Amino acid sequence: MTAPAHDKILIVDLGSQVTQLIARRVREAGVYCEIVPYQRAEAAFHDLGPKGVILSGGPASVLDKDAPLAPMAIYQAGVPVLGICYGEQAMARQLGGEVEGGHHREFGRAEVEVTKPSALYDGVWKVGERYPVWMSHGDRVTRLPKGFEVVGTSENAPIAIIADEKRKFYATQFHLEVMHTPDGAALLKNFVRKIAGCRGDWTMRAFRAEAIEKIRKEVGNKRVLCGLSGGVDSAVAAVLLHEAIGDRLTCVFVDHGLLRLGEAEKVIALFREHYNIPLVHVDASETFLRALAGATDPEEKRKAIGKLFIDVFEEEARKIGKVEYLAQGTLYPDVIESQSFTGGPSVTIKSHHNVGGLPERMNLKLLEPLRELFKDEVRALGRELGLPAAFVGRHPFPGPGLAIRCPGEITRAKLEILRLADEIYLEEIRRAGLYDVIWQAFAVLLPVRTVGVMGDYRTYDHVLALRAVSSTDGMTADFYPFDMAFLGRVATRIVNEVKGVNRVVYDVTSKPPGTIEWE
């Protein structure tokens, strides 16, 4: 494991679906952190050398056989430790306390009363006051380990906050990382900055300088091929690489026939006119669309597209000659979502990122300079690198492109309908001044046709779904609350201007947490 030369926090993932939110809050406090599954936590602890450790929540019971637990070496290392929810129960049980099941299950809002002072909430909460928190537990701690005391309680969790101030061990039965605990971020900041003593020097300026140095050291005088998708991630990766190694970088932009309207022209203009970065434009649309013919399963589509991307990059590397690295814009959420950390409750969400490495047949090394960053951090890095604001603020666009916005079989006719409808949708969003407010908006052509009447004609055409979400880091999302006048205006334009669509619906599904795309 490698990490920048900053004070660090290790987050041990015990199975929670919101573990990544802990990392977000820690980084918002200016402190670098990494998430590791509990099975690899001891090795990661020794490699990373963190100044503090946070134990995540999780859906298991510590009373179960083979329940996820932190390595005892962490408790014995003399560094501060914070347990959250299941993490509190694991800490209590491992250090000699007792946890019991069968008590009142509690999921949702609650109030915690602060009963004694503690460094965990110093300057944030006051003794004798009550504060809103978010609970999610069935088991609860019933006897404290030696050295601990109860410093906070709630109606259904008498041991809601515990502390061993001497060893700097703290735990809460509620979730600090979620927005439903309004002061949770402040408590986490207290832990990482005041208790663990981290300096808070995790900035994009520092990351930029360190990343450039790291790239130069690793690459040396070798050549790098960078795959451009047209999205923010690969664009930022490319500009960072170009700053590090100059013309030893060649970018390859693959037009796979699944791009948005005018996408290829925008990407080519940015890199050839603004940055003068060597760029190869490969029109492989025929190859991709042939390979996708008849495919309906989303995983089958993703894998076919991923394989073809590798084929194209491999061919271009041969043409250029002496290329030893393939760079891509993998982000930390990609790493988190592309693997089941605990082998149990944390499921694999994505499969299209080569986070585990490239195919063995490729004689190339994988270079992922943004692998440590969340999406909003990538945007901050893009601004630090001087990318145009209009490009840094672009809505995310998936590598598989419109293939995952066209459920069912993909055809040229469907793609054309989707492109035109998507363009109208985004045009109206920009016109309303909402583009920078919304994290991501896109149209989805559903594999459904309905009967409708347009004027004097009976139609039997496609149903189009619109999606728009609010998010910060791309890990959690909620639907954007458009007013009905806006939705009516967009739907009317699409039905009137896009031949083949006679009905438009709006998706109000939230994703807390999970993939924002719809397939």
Coordinates of C-alpha atoms in Angstrom, one line a residue:
M1 CA 0.0 0.0 0.0
T2 CA 1.3 3.4 -0.9
A3 CA 0.2 6.8 0.4
P4 CA 1.2 10.5 0.4
A5 CA 3.6 11.7 3.1
H6 CA 0.7 13.1 5.3
D7 CA -0.7 12.2 8.7
K8 CA -3.1 9.3 8.0
I9 CA -6.2 7.7 9.4
L10 CA -7.0 4.0 8.7
I11 CA -10.7 3.1 8.4
V12 CA -11.4 -0.6 9.0
D13 CA -14.4 -1.7 7.0
L14 CA -16.6 -4.1 9.0
G15 CA -19.2 -4.4 6.3
S16 CA -21.2 -1.1 6.4
Q17 CA -22.7 0.2 3.2
V18 CA -21.8 3.7 4.2
T19 CA -18.2 3.2 5.2
Q20 CA -17.1 5.5 2.4
L21 CA -19.0 8.4 4.1
I22 CA -16.6 8.1 7.0
A23 CA -13.7 8.6 4.6
R24 CA -15.5 11.6 3.0
R25 CA -15.9 13.3 6.4
V26 CA -12.3 12.6 7.4
R27 CA -11.0 14.1 4.1
E28 CA -13.3 17.1 4.5
A29 CA -11.3 17.7 7.7
G30 CA -8.2 17.9 5.6
V31 CA -6.8 14.5 6.7
Y32 CA -5.8 11.7 4.3
C33 CA -7.4 8.3 5.0
E34 CA -7.8 4.9 3.4
I35 CA -10.5 2.2 3.8
V36 CA -9.4 -1.5 4.1
P37 CA -11.5 -4.6 4.8
Y38 CA -11.0 -6.0 8.3
Q39 CA -9.3 -9.1 6.9
R40 CA -6.4 -7.0 5.6
A41 CA -6.4 -4.4 8.4
E42 CA -3.4 -5.6 10.3
A43 CA -1.1 -5.5 7.3
A44 CA -2.5 -2.2 6.2
F45 CA -2.0 -0.7 9.7
H46 CA 1.7 -1.6 9.6
D47 CA 2.1 -0.4 6.0
L48 CA 0.2 2.9 6.4
G49 CA 1.4 3.9 9.9
P50 CA -1.8 5.8 10.7
K51 CA -2.1 8.2 13.6
G52 CA -5.6 6.9 14.4
V53 CA -8.1 4.2 13.4
I54 CA -11.8 4.2 12.8
L55 CA -13.9 1.1 12.9
S56 CA -17.0 1.2 10.7
G57 CA -20.5 0.0 11.2
G58 CA -21.8 -3.3 9.8
P59 CA -24.9 -5.5 9.5
A60 CA -23.5 -8.5 11.3
S61 CA -23.8 -9.4 15.0
V62 CA -20.6 -9.6 17.1
L63 CA -22.3 -12.6 18.7
D64 CA -22.1 -14.5 15.5
K65 CA -19.4 -17.1 14.8
D66 CA -16.7 -15.5 12.6
A67 CA -18.1 -12.0 13.1
P68 CA -16.0 -9.2 11.5
L69 CA -13.6 -7.8 14.1
A70 CA -10.6 -5.5 14.1
P71 CA -7.1 -7.0 14.7
M72 CA -6.1 -6.9 18.3
A73 CA -2.8 -5.4 17.2
I74 CA -4.6 -2.1 16.5
Y75 CA -5.9 -1.8 20.1
Q76 CA -2.4 -2.6 21.4
A77 CA -0.5 -0.1 19.2
G78 CA -1.1 2.9 21.3
V79 CA -3.0 4.9 18.7
P80 CA -6.5 6.5 19.2
V81 CA -9.4 4.3 18.0
L82 CA -13.0 5.3 17.3
G83 CA -15.7 2.7 16.9
I84 CA -19.0 3.6 15.1
C85 CA -22.2 1.5 15.6
Y86 CA -21.2 -2.1 15.0
G87 CA -17.6 -0.8 15.6
E88 CA -18.6 0.1 19.2
Q89 CA -19.9 -3.4 19.8
A90 CA -16.8 -5.0 18.3
M91 CA -14.6 -2.8 20.4
A92 CA -16.5 -3.4 23.6
R93 CA -16.5 -7.2 23.1
Q94 CA -12.9 -7.5 22.0
L95 CA -11.7 -5.4 25.0
G96 CA -13.6 -7.4 27.6
G97 CA -17.1 -5.9 27.7
E98 CA -20.4 -7.6 26.9
V99 CA -22.8 -7.2 24.0
E100 CA -26.4 -8.6 24.0
G101 CA -28.9 -9.2 21.3
G102 CA -32.7 -9.3 21.6
H103 CA -33.1 -5.8 22.7
H104 CA -35.2 -3.1 21.0
R105 CA -34.1 -2.7 17.4
E106 CA -33.5 0.9 16.5
F107 CA -33.3 2.3 13.0
G108 CA -33.7 6.0 12.4
R109 CA -33.6 9.3 14.2
A110 CA -33.0 9.4 17.9
E111 CA -31.7 11.8 20.6
V112 CA -28.6 11.3 22.6
E113 CA -28.0 13.0 26.0
V114 CA -24.4 14.0 26.9
T115 CA -23.8 13.0 30.5
K116 CA -20.1 13.6 30.9
P117 CA -17.4 15.7 29.2
S118 CA -15.2 14.0 26.5
A119 CA -12.5 15.0 24.1
L120 CA -14.7 13.5 21.3
Y121 CA -17.2 16.3 21.4
D122 CA -15.2 19.0 23.1
G123 CA -16.4 22.4 21.7
V124 CA -19.3 20.8 19.9
W125 CA -21.6 19.3 22.5
K126 CA -22.3 20.3 26.1
V127 CA -23.0 18.1 29.1
G128 CA -26.7 17.9 29.9
E129 CA -27.9 18.8 26.4
R130 CA -29.6 16.5 24.0
Y131 CA -28.6 16.2 20.3
P132 CA -30.2 14.5 17.2
V133 CA -28.4 11.4 15.9
W134 CA -29.0 8.5 13.5
M135 CA -29.3 5.0 15.0
S136 CA -29.1 1.6 13.2
H137 CA -28.7 -1.3 15.5
G138 CA -30.2 -4.4 17.0
D139 CA -27.6 -5.6 19.5
R140 CA -26.2 -3.2 22.1
V141 CA -23.4 -3.0 24.7
T142 CA -24.5 -4.0 28.1
R143 CA -21.3 -4.1 30.1
L144 CA -18.3 -1.8 29.5
P145 CA -14.7 -3.0 29.1
K146 CA -12.3 -2.0 31.9
G147 CA -11.2 1.7 31.6
F148 CA -14.3 2.8 29.8
E149 CA -17.1 5.0 31.0
V150 CA -20.5 6.0 29.6
V151 CA -20.5 9.6 28.5
G152 CA -23.7 9.7 26.5
T153 CA -27.0 7.8 26.6
S154 CA -30.3 7.6 24.6
E155 CA -33.7 6.1 25.3
N156 CA -33.1 2.8 23.5
A157 CA -29.3 2.7 23.9
P158 CA -28.3 3.4 27.5
I159 CA -24.6 3.0 26.4
A160 CA -24.8 5.4 23.4
I161 CA -21.3 6.9 23.8
I162 CA -18.3 5.4 25.6
A163 CA -14.8 6.7 26.2
D164 CA -11.5 5.6 27.6
E165 CA -9.8 9.0 27.7
K166 CA -6.5 7.5 28.9
R167 CA -6.1 5.2 25.9
K168 CA -8.0 7.6 23.6
F169 CA -10.5 4.9 22.7
Y170 CA -14.0 6.2 21.9
A171 CA -17.2 4.6 20.4
T172 CA -20.7 5.7 19.5
Q173 CA -23.8 3.5 19.0
F174 CA -25.0 6.0 16.4
H175 CA -23.6 6.8 13.0
L176 CA -21.4 9.9 12.9
E177 CA -20.8 9.9 9.2
V178 CA -24.4 10.4 7.9
M179 CA -26.0 13.7 7.4
H180 CA -28.9 12.7 9.8
T181 CA -26.4 13.2 12.6
P182 CA -25.9 16.9 12.1
D183 CA -22.8 17.3 14.3
G184 CA -21.3 14.0 13.2
A185 CA -18.7 15.6 10.9
A186 CA -17.6 17.9 13.7
L187 CA -17.1 15.0 16.1
L188 CA -15.1 13.1 13.4
K189 CA -13.0 16.2 12.9
N190 CA -12.4 16.3 16.7
F191 CA -11.2 12.7 16.6
V192 CA -8.8 13.0 13.6
R193 CA -7.5 16.5 14.3
K194 CA -7.5 17.0 18.1
I195 CA -7.4 13.4 19.5
A196 CA -5.3 11.7 16.8
G197 CA -3.3 14.9 16.2
C198 CA -3.4 14.9 12.4
R199 CA -2.3 18.1 10.8
G200 CA -5.0 18.5 8.3
D201 CA -2.7 19.1 5.3
W202 CA -4.6 17.0 2.7
T203 CA -5.1 19.6 0.0
M204 CA -5.3 19.4 -3.8
R205 CA -2.2 21.6 -4.2
A206 CA -0.3 19.1 -2.1
F207 CA -1.8 16.2 -3.9
R208 CA -0.9 17.7 -7.3
A209 CA 2.8 18.2 -6.4
E210 CA 3.1 14.7 -4.8
A211 CA 1.3 13.0 -7.7
I212 CA 3.5 14.6 -10.3
E213 CA 6.6 13.5 -8.4
K214 CA 5.2 10.0 -8.0
I215 CA 4.4 9.7 -11.7
R216 CA 7.8 10.9 -12.7
K217 CA 9.5 8.5 -10.3
E218 CA 7.5 5.5 -11.5
V219 CA 7.4 6.2 -15.2
G220 CA 10.9 7.5 -15.7
N221 CA 11.6 8.0 -19.4
K222 CA 8.9 5.4 -20.5
R223 CA 5.9 6.2 -22.6
V224 CA 2.3 6.2 -21.4
L225 CA -1.0 5.7 -23.2
C226 CA -4.0 7.3 -21.5
G227 CA -7.5 6.3 -22.3
L228 CA -9.9 9.3 -22.7
S229 CA -13.6 8.7 -22.2
G230 CA -14.8 12.3 -22.6
G231 CA -15.5 12.5 -18.8
V232 CA -14.0 14.6 -16.1
D233 CA -11.9 11.8 -14.5
S234 CA -9.9 10.7 -17.6
A235 CA -9.5 14.4 -18.6
V236 CA -8.0 15.4 -15.3
A237 CA -5.8 12.3 -15.3
A238 CA -4.5 13.2 -18.8
V239 CA -3.7 16.8 -17.9
L240 CA -2.0 15.7 -14.7
L241 CA 0.1 13.1 -16.6
H242 CA 1.0 15.6 -19.3
E243 CA 2.2 18.0 -16.6
A244 CA 4.4 15.2 -15.2
I245 CA 5.8 13.6 -18.4
G246 CA 5.0 15.9 -21.3
D247 CA 5.1 14.4 -24.8
R248 CA 5.8 11.0 -23.5
L249 CA 2.1 10.8 -23.0
T250 CA -0.3 9.9 -25.8
C251 CA -4.0 10.1 -25.3
V252 CA -6.4 7.7 -27.1
F253 CA -10.0 8.8 -27.5
V254 CA -12.2 5.9 -28.6
D255 CA -15.4 6.7 -30.3
H256 CA -17.4 3.5 -29.5
G257 CA -20.6 4.8 -31.1
L258 CA -22.2 5.2 -27.7
L259 CA -21.3 8.8 -27.1
R260 CA -23.6 11.8 -26.4
L261 CA -24.4 14.2 -29.2
G262 CA -21.3 16.1 -30.3
E263 CA -19.2 14.4 -27.6
A264 CA -16.2 13.5 -29.8
E265 CA -15.8 17.0 -31.2
K266 CA -15.8 18.6 -27.7
V267 CA -13.1 16.2 -26.4
I268 CA -10.9 16.6 -29.4
A269 CA -11.2 20.4 -29.3
L270 CA -10.3 20.6 -25.7
F271 CA -7.1 18.4 -25.9
R272 CA -5.8 19.5 -29.3
E273 CA -6.6 23.2 -29.1
H274 CA -6.3 24.0 -25.3
Y275 CA -3.6 21.6 -24.2
N276 CA -1.8 20.5 -27.3
I277 CA -1.6 17.0 -25.9
P278 CA -0.8 14.3 -28.4
L279 CA -4.2 12.7 -29.2
V280 CA -5.2 9.7 -31.3
H281 CA -8.9 9.6 -32.3
V282 CA -10.1 6.1 -33.0
D283 CA -13.5 5.6 -34.6
A284 CA -14.4 2.1 -33.6
S285 CA -18.1 2.5 -33.5
E286 CA -18.8 -0.2 -36.1
T287 CA -16.7 -2.7 -34.1
F288 CA -18.4 -1.9 -30.8
L289 CA -22.0 -1.9 -32.2
R290 CA -21.4 -5.2 -33.9
A291 CA -20.2 -6.8 -30.7
L292 CA -23.2 -5.5 -28.8
A293 CA -25.8 -6.7 -31.3
G294 CA -28.3 -8.8 -29.5
A295 CA -26.9 -8.2 -26.1
T296 CA -29.5 -7.3 -23.4
D297 CA -27.8 -8.2 -20.1
P298 CA -26.1 -5.1 -18.6
E299 CA -23.1 -7.1 -17.3
E300 CA -22.7 -8.7 -20.7
K301 CA -22.6 -5.2 -22.3
R302 CA -20.1 -3.9 -19.8
K303 CA -17.8 -6.8 -20.3
A304 CA -18.0 -6.7 -24.1
I305 CA -17.2 -2.9 -24.1
G306 CA -14.4 -3.3 -21.6
K307 CA -12.8 -6.0 -23.7
L308 CA -13.0 -4.0 -26.9
F309 CA -11.5 -0.9 -25.2
I310 CA -8.5 -3.1 -24.1
D311 CA -8.2 -4.4 -27.7
V312 CA -8.1 -0.8 -29.1
F313 CA -5.6 0.4 -26.5
E314 CA -3.4 -2.6 -27.2
E315 CA -3.4 -2.0 -30.9
E316 CA -2.6 1.7 -30.5
A317 CA 0.2 0.9 -28.1
R318 CA 1.7 -1.3 -30.8
K319 CA 1.5 1.5 -33.4
I320 CA 3.1 4.0 -31.2
G321 CA 5.8 1.6 -30.0
K322 CA 7.7 1.5 -26.7
V323 CA 4.6 2.1 -24.6
E324 CA 4.9 0.6 -21.2
Y325 CA 1.9 2.1 -19.3
L326 CA -1.8 2.4 -19.8
A327 CA -3.3 5.2 -17.7
Q328 CA -7.0 5.5 -16.8
G329 CA -9.1 7.7 -14.6
T330 CA -10.0 5.2 -11.9
L331 CA -11.3 6.9 -8.7
Y332 CA -11.6 5.7 -5.1
P333 CA -15.3 5.1 -5.4
D334 CA -14.5 2.8 -8.4
V335 CA -12.1 0.9 -6.2
I336 CA -14.7 0.6 -3.3
E337 CA -17.6 -0.3 -5.6
S338 CA -15.7 -2.8 -7.7
Q339 CA -15.0 -5.2 -4.9
S340 CA -16.7 -6.8 -2.0
F341 CA -14.5 -5.6 0.9
T342 CA -15.7 -8.0 3.5
G343 CA -16.7 -10.9 1.3
G344 CA -20.2 -10.7 2.8
P345 CA -22.6 -7.8 3.2
S346 CA -20.6 -5.3 1.1
V347 CA -21.6 -6.3 -2.4
T348 CA -19.8 -5.7 -5.7
I349 CA -21.5 -2.8 -7.5
K350 CA -19.4 -2.2 -10.6
S351 CA -17.4 -4.4 -12.9
H352 CA -16.1 -2.2 -15.7
H353 CA -13.1 -0.7 -14.1
N354 CA -9.8 -2.6 -14.3
V355 CA -9.1 -2.0 -10.6
G356 CA -7.6 -5.4 -10.2
G357 CA -5.1 -4.9 -13.0
L358 CA -5.0 -5.4 -16.8
P359 CA -5.5 -8.7 -18.7
E360 CA -2.4 -10.8 -18.5
R361 CA -1.9 -10.8 -22.3
M362 CA -1.3 -7.0 -22.2
N363 CA 2.3 -6.2 -21.9
L364 CA 1.4 -2.9 -20.1
K365 CA 1.4 -1.7 -16.6
L366 CA -1.7 0.1 -15.2
L367 CA -1.2 3.7 -14.1
E368 CA -4.1 5.2 -12.0
P369 CA -3.0 8.6 -10.7
L370 CA -6.5 9.5 -9.3
R371 CA -7.1 6.2 -7.6
E372 CA -7.0 7.8 -4.1
L373 CA -9.5 10.6 -4.9
F374 CA -13.3 11.0 -4.6
K375 CA -15.2 12.7 -7.4
D376 CA -15.4 16.1 -5.8
E377 CA -11.7 15.9 -5.1
V378 CA -11.0 15.2 -8.8
R379 CA -13.0 18.3 -9.7
A380 CA -10.9 20.3 -7.2
L381 CA -7.7 18.9 -8.8
G382 CA -9.0 19.8 -12.2
R383 CA -9.5 23.4 -11.1
E384 CA -6.0 23.3 -9.6
L385 CA -4.7 22.1 -12.9
G386 CA -6.5 24.9 -14.8
L387 CA -9.0 22.9 -16.7
P388 CA -11.9 25.1 -18.1
A389 CA -14.7 25.4 -15.6
A390 CA -17.2 24.2 -18.2
F391 CA -15.3 20.9 -18.5
V392 CA -14.5 20.4 -14.8
G393 CA -18.2 20.9 -14.0
R394 CA -19.5 18.4 -16.6
H395 CA -21.9 15.8 -15.4
P396 CA -20.3 12.4 -15.1
F397 CA -20.5 10.2 -18.2
P398 CA -19.9 6.4 -17.8
G399 CA -17.2 4.6 -19.8
P400 CA -19.8 2.2 -21.4
G401 CA -21.6 5.4 -22.5
L402 CA -25.2 5.2 -23.7
A403 CA -25.1 1.4 -23.6
I404 CA -26.2 1.4 -19.9
R405 CA -28.8 4.1 -20.7
C406 CA -30.5 1.9 -23.2
P407 CA -31.7 -1.2 -21.3
G408 CA -32.4 -4.1 -23.6
E409 CA -31.0 -4.5 -27.1
I410 CA -29.0 -1.7 -28.5
T411 CA -29.7 -0.4 -32.1
R412 CA -28.6 2.6 -34.0
A413 CA -32.1 3.9 -34.1
K414 CA -32.5 3.7 -30.3
L415 CA -29.2 5.4 -29.8
E416 CA -30.2 8.3 -32.1
I417 CA -33.5 8.7 -30.2
L418 CA -31.6 8.7 -26.9
R419 CA -29.0 11.2 -28.1
L420 CA -31.5 13.7 -29.3
A421 CA -33.7 13.4 -26.2
D422 CA -30.7 13.7 -23.9
E423 CA -29.5 16.8 -25.6
I424 CA -33.0 18.5 -25.2
Y425 CA -33.1 17.5 -21.6
L426 CA -29.6 19.0 -20.8
E427 CA -30.4 22.1 -22.9
E428 CA -33.5 22.8 -20.8
I429 CA -31.5 22.2 -17.6
R430 CA -28.9 24.7 -18.7
R431 CA -31.5 27.2 -19.8
A432 CA -33.1 26.9 -16.3
G433 CA -29.7 27.6 -14.6
L434 CA -29.7 24.2 -13.0
Y435 CA -26.8 22.4 -14.7
D436 CA -24.2 23.2 -12.0
V437 CA -26.8 22.6 -9.2
I438 CA -27.4 19.0 -10.4
W439 CA -24.8 16.3 -10.0
Q440 CA -25.9 14.3 -13.0
A441 CA -28.8 14.3 -15.4
F442 CA -29.5 12.0 -18.3
A443 CA -32.2 10.3 -20.3
V444 CA -32.9 6.5 -20.4
L445 CA -34.7 4.8 -23.3
L446 CA -36.8 2.1 -21.6
P447 CA -37.4 -1.3 -23.3
V448 CA -41.1 -0.4 -23.2
R449 CA -43.5 0.8 -25.9
T450 CA -46.9 2.3 -25.3
V451 CA -49.9 3.3 -27.3
G452 CA -50.5 7.0 -27.6
V453 CA -52.3 9.7 -29.6
M454 CA -50.5 12.6 -31.2
G455 CA -52.9 14.9 -33.0
D456 CA -55.1 12.8 -35.2
Y457 CA -52.7 9.8 -35.2
R458 CA -52.4 6.7 -33.1
T459 CA -48.8 5.9 -32.1
Y460 CA -47.0 3.0 -30.7
D461 CA -43.6 4.3 -29.5
H462 CA -40.9 4.3 -26.8
V463 CA -41.1 5.4 -23.2
L464 CA -38.3 7.7 -22.2
A465 CA -37.2 8.1 -18.5
L466 CA -35.4 11.2 -17.2
R467 CA -33.1 11.1 -14.2
A468 CA -31.5 13.9 -12.3
V469 CA -29.7 13.5 -8.9
S470 CA -28.1 15.6 -6.3
S471 CA -24.8 14.3 -4.9
T472 CA -21.4 15.5 -3.7
D473 CA -19.0 12.6 -4.2
G474 CA -21.0 10.2 -6.4
M475 CA -21.4 7.6 -3.7
T476 CA -24.8 8.6 -2.5
A477 CA -27.5 10.4 -4.4
D478 CA -31.1 11.7 -4.2
F479 CA -33.4 12.7 -7.0
Y480 CA -33.5 16.4 -7.9
P481 CA -37.0 17.9 -7.1
F482 CA -37.9 19.6 -10.4
D483 CA -41.1 21.6 -10.5
M484 CA -43.8 20.2 -12.7
A485 CA -43.7 23.2 -15.1
F486 CA -40.1 22.3 -15.9
L487 CA -40.8 18.6 -16.4
G488 CA -43.8 19.4 -18.5
R489 CA -41.8 21.7 -20.7
V490 CA -39.0 19.1 -21.2
A491 CA -41.5 16.3 -21.9
T492 CA -43.4 18.4 -24.4
R493 CA -40.2 19.2 -26.3
I494 CA -39.0 15.6 -26.4
V495 CA -42.4 14.2 -27.6
N496 CA -42.7 16.8 -30.3
E497 CA -39.1 16.9 -31.5
V498 CA -37.9 13.3 -31.1
K499 CA -39.5 10.9 -33.4
G500 CA -40.1 7.5 -31.7
V501 CA -41.0 8.8 -28.2
N502 CA -44.6 9.3 -27.1
R503 CA -44.3 9.2 -23.3
V504 CA -41.8 10.7 -20.8
V505 CA -41.5 9.7 -17.1
Y506 CA -39.3 11.1 -14.3
D507 CA -37.3 8.8 -12.0
V508 CA -37.6 9.7 -8.3
T509 CA -35.4 6.9 -6.9
S510 CA -32.8 7.7 -4.4
K511 CA -29.5 5.8 -4.1
P512 CA -28.1 6.0 -0.6
P513 CA -25.5 4.7 -1.3
G514 CA -24.9 3.1 -4.6
T515 CA -24.5 3.6 -8.3
I516 CA -26.2 6.6 -9.8
E517 CA -26.5 5.1 -13.2
W518 CA -29.6 3.2 -14.3
E519 CA -29.4 0.0 -16.2

